mmCIF file of C-alpha atoms in Angstrom:
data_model
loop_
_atom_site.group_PDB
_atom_site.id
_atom_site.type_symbol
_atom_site.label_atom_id
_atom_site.label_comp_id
_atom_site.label_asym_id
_atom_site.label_seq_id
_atom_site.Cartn_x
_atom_site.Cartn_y
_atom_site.Cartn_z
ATOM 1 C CA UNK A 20 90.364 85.991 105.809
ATOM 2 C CA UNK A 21 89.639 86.487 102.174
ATOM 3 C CA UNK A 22 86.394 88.257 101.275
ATOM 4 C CA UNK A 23 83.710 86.821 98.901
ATOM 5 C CA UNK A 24 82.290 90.476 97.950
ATOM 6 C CA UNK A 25 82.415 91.409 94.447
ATOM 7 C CA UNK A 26 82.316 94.704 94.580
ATOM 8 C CA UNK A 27 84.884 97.387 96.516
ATOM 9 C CA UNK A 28 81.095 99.158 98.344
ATOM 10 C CA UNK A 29 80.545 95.519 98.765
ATOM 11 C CA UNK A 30 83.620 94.428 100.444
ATOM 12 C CA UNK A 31 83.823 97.955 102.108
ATOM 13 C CA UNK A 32 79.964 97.611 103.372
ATOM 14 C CA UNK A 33 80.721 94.605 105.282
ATOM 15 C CA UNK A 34 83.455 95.279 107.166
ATOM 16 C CA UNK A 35 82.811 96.492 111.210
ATOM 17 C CA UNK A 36 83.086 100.404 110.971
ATOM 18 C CA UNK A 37 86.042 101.201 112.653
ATOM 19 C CA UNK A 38 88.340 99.025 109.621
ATOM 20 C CA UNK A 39 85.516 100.433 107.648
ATOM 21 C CA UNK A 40 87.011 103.798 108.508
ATOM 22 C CA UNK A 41 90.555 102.946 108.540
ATOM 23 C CA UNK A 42 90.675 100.910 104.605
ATOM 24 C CA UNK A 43 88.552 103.763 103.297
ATOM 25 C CA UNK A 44 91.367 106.375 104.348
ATOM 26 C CA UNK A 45 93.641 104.409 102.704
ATOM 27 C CA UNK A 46 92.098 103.927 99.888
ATOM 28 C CA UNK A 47 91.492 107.597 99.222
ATOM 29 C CA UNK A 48 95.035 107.680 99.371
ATOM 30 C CA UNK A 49 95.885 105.295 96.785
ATOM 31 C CA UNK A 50 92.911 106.862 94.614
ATOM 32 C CA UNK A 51 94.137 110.073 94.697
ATOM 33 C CA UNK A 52 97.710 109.321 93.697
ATOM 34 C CA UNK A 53 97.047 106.109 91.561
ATOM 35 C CA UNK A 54 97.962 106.853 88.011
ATOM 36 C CA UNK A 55 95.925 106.300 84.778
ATOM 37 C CA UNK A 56 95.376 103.172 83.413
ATOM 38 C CA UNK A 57 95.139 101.310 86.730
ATOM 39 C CA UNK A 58 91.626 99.813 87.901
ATOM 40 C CA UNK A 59 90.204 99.379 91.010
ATOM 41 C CA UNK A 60 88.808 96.123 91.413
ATOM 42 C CA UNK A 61 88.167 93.085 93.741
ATOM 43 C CA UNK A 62 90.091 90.145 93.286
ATOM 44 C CA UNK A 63 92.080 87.525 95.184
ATOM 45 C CA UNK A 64 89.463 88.709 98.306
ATOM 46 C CA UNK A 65 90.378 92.271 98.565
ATOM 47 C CA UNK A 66 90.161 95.930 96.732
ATOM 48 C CA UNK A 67 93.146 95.519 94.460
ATOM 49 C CA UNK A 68 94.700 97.838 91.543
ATOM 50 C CA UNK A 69 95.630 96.460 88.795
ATOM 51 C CA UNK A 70 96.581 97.034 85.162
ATOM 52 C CA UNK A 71 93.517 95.195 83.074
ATOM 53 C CA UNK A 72 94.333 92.072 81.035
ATOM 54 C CA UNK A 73 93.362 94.137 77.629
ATOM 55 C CA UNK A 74 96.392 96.434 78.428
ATOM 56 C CA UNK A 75 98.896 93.434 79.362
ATOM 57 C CA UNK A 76 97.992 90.177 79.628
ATOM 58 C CA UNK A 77 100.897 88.141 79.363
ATOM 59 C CA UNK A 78 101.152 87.606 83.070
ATOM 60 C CA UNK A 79 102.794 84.613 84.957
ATOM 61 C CA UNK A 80 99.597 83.338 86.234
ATOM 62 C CA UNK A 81 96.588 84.772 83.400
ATOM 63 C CA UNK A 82 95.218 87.035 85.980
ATOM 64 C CA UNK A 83 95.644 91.230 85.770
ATOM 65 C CA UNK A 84 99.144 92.532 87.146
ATOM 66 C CA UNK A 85 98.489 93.884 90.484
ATOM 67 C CA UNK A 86 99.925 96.958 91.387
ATOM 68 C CA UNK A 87 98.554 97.449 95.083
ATOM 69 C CA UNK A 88 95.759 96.188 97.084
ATOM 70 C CA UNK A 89 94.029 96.606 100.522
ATOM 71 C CA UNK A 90 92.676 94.392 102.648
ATOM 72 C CA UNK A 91 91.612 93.705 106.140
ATOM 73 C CA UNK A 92 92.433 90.098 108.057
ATOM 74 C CA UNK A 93 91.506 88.503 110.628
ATOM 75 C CA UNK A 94 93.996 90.186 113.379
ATOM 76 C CA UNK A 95 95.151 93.597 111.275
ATOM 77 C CA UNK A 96 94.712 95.573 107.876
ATOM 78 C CA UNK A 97 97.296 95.265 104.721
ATOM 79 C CA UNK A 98 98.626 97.442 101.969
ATOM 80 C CA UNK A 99 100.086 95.490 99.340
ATOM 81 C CA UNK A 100 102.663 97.816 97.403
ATOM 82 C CA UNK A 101 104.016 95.736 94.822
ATOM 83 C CA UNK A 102 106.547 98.634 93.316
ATOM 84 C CA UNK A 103 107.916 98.690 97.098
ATOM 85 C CA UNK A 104 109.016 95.018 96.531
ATOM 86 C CA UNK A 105 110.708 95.219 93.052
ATOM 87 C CA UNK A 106 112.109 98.664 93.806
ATOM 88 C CA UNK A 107 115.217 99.235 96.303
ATOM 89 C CA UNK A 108 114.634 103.302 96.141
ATOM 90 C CA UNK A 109 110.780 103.093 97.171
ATOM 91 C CA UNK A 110 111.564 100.087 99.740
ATOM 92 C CA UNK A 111 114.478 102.740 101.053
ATOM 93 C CA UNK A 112 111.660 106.134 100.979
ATOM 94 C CA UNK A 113 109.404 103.999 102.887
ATOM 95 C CA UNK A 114 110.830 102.811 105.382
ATOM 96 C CA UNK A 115 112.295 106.078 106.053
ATOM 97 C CA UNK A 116 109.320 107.528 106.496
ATOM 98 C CA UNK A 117 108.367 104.809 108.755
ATOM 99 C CA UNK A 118 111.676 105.992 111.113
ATOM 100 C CA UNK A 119 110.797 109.778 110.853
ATOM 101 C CA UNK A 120 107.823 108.956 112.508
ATOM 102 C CA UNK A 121 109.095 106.350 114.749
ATOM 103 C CA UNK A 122 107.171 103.308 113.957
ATOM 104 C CA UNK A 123 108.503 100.035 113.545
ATOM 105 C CA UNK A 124 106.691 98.974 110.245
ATOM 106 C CA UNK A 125 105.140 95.446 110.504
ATOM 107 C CA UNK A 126 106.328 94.257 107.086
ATOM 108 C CA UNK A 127 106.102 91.168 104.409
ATOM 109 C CA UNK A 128 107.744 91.583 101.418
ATOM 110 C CA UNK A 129 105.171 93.726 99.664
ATOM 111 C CA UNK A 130 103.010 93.697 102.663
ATOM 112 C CA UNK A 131 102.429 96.354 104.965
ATOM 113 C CA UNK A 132 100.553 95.575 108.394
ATOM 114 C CA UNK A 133 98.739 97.533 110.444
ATOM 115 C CA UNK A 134 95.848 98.264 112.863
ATOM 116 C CA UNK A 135 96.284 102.189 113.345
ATOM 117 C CA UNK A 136 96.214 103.781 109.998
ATOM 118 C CA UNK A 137 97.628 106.923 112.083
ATOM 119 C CA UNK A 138 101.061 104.614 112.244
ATOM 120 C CA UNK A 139 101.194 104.602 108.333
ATOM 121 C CA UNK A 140 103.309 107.325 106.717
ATOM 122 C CA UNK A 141 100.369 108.060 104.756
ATOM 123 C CA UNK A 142 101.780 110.944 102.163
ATOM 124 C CA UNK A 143 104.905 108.728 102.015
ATOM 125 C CA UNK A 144 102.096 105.919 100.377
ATOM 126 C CA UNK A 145 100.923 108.269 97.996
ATOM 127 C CA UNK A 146 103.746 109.256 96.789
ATOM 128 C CA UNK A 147 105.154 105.650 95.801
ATOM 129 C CA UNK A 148 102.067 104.729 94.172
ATOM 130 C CA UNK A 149 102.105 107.871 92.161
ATOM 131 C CA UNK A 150 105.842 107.099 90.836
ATOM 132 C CA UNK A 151 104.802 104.040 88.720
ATOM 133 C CA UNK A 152 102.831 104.509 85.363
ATOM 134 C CA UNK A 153 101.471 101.449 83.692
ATOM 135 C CA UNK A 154 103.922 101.293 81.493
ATOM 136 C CA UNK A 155 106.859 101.829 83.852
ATOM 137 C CA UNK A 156 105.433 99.187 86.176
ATOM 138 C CA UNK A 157 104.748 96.798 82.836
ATOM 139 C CA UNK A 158 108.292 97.238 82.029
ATOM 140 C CA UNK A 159 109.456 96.706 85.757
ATOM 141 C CA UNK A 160 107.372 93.912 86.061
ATOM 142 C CA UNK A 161 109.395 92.438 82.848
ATOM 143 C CA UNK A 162 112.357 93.003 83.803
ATOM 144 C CA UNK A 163 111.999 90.898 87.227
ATOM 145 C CA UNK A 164 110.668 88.042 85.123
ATOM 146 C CA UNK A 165 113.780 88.306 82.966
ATOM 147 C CA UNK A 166 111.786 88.836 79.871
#
């Protein structure tokens, strides 16, 4: 269920008001702990943060290096924490954080599910997207691609 909106008010605007509620909590979240240099941005049919093509643009597929995004489907809401994926130690924090509270975290690979954003080890979130600057996460991203 990928959003046409162009715009984060846009894509936030349309969406029924309880996931209005829930993405918006979230997002404060990540915009509170995201670090400089990031943007906020819509792309691939959600809010996603990203470092801009003018600071690195030699990615695999010519669009900017997303760092996290947010969006709501069609039967629950995502985080997409990309450091969580290419980093054992934040994969490990999380999902502790996940047991402390004793939820069973509905999971992809960088994808977090939920429909209860009071299941989500919030702090826990803001604290991995904190621990990445732009040029940590440039050089992380390198180093997966072998580069």
């Amino acid at each position: 269920m990928q959003s046409k909106a162009k715009t984060v008010k846009a894509y936030l605007f349309e969406l029924p008001e309880d996931r209005r509620e829930v993405i918006s909590t979230v997002r404060e979240i990540i915009l509170k702990n995201l670090p400089k240099g990031y943007e906020e941005n819509m792309n691939w049919g959600m809010i996603s943060y990203e470092i801009p093509l003018s600071l690195f643009p030699n990615t695999y597929n010519k669009q900017p290096l997303m760092y996290a995004a947010l969006a709501s489907q069609k039967n629950h809401m995502s985080i997409y924490m990309c450091g969580v994926y290419s980093n054992k130690n934040q994969l490990k924090k999380l999902k502790d954080s996940f047991a402390k509270m004793c939820v069973k975290p509905n999971m992809g690979k960088s994808c977090i599910r939920f429909k209860d954003v009071n299941k989500l080890p919030l702090k826990t979130i803001g604290e991995l997207i904190a621990e990445y600057s732009v040029k940590d996460y440039i050089e992380n991203y390198k180093n997966c691609r072998n580069e």
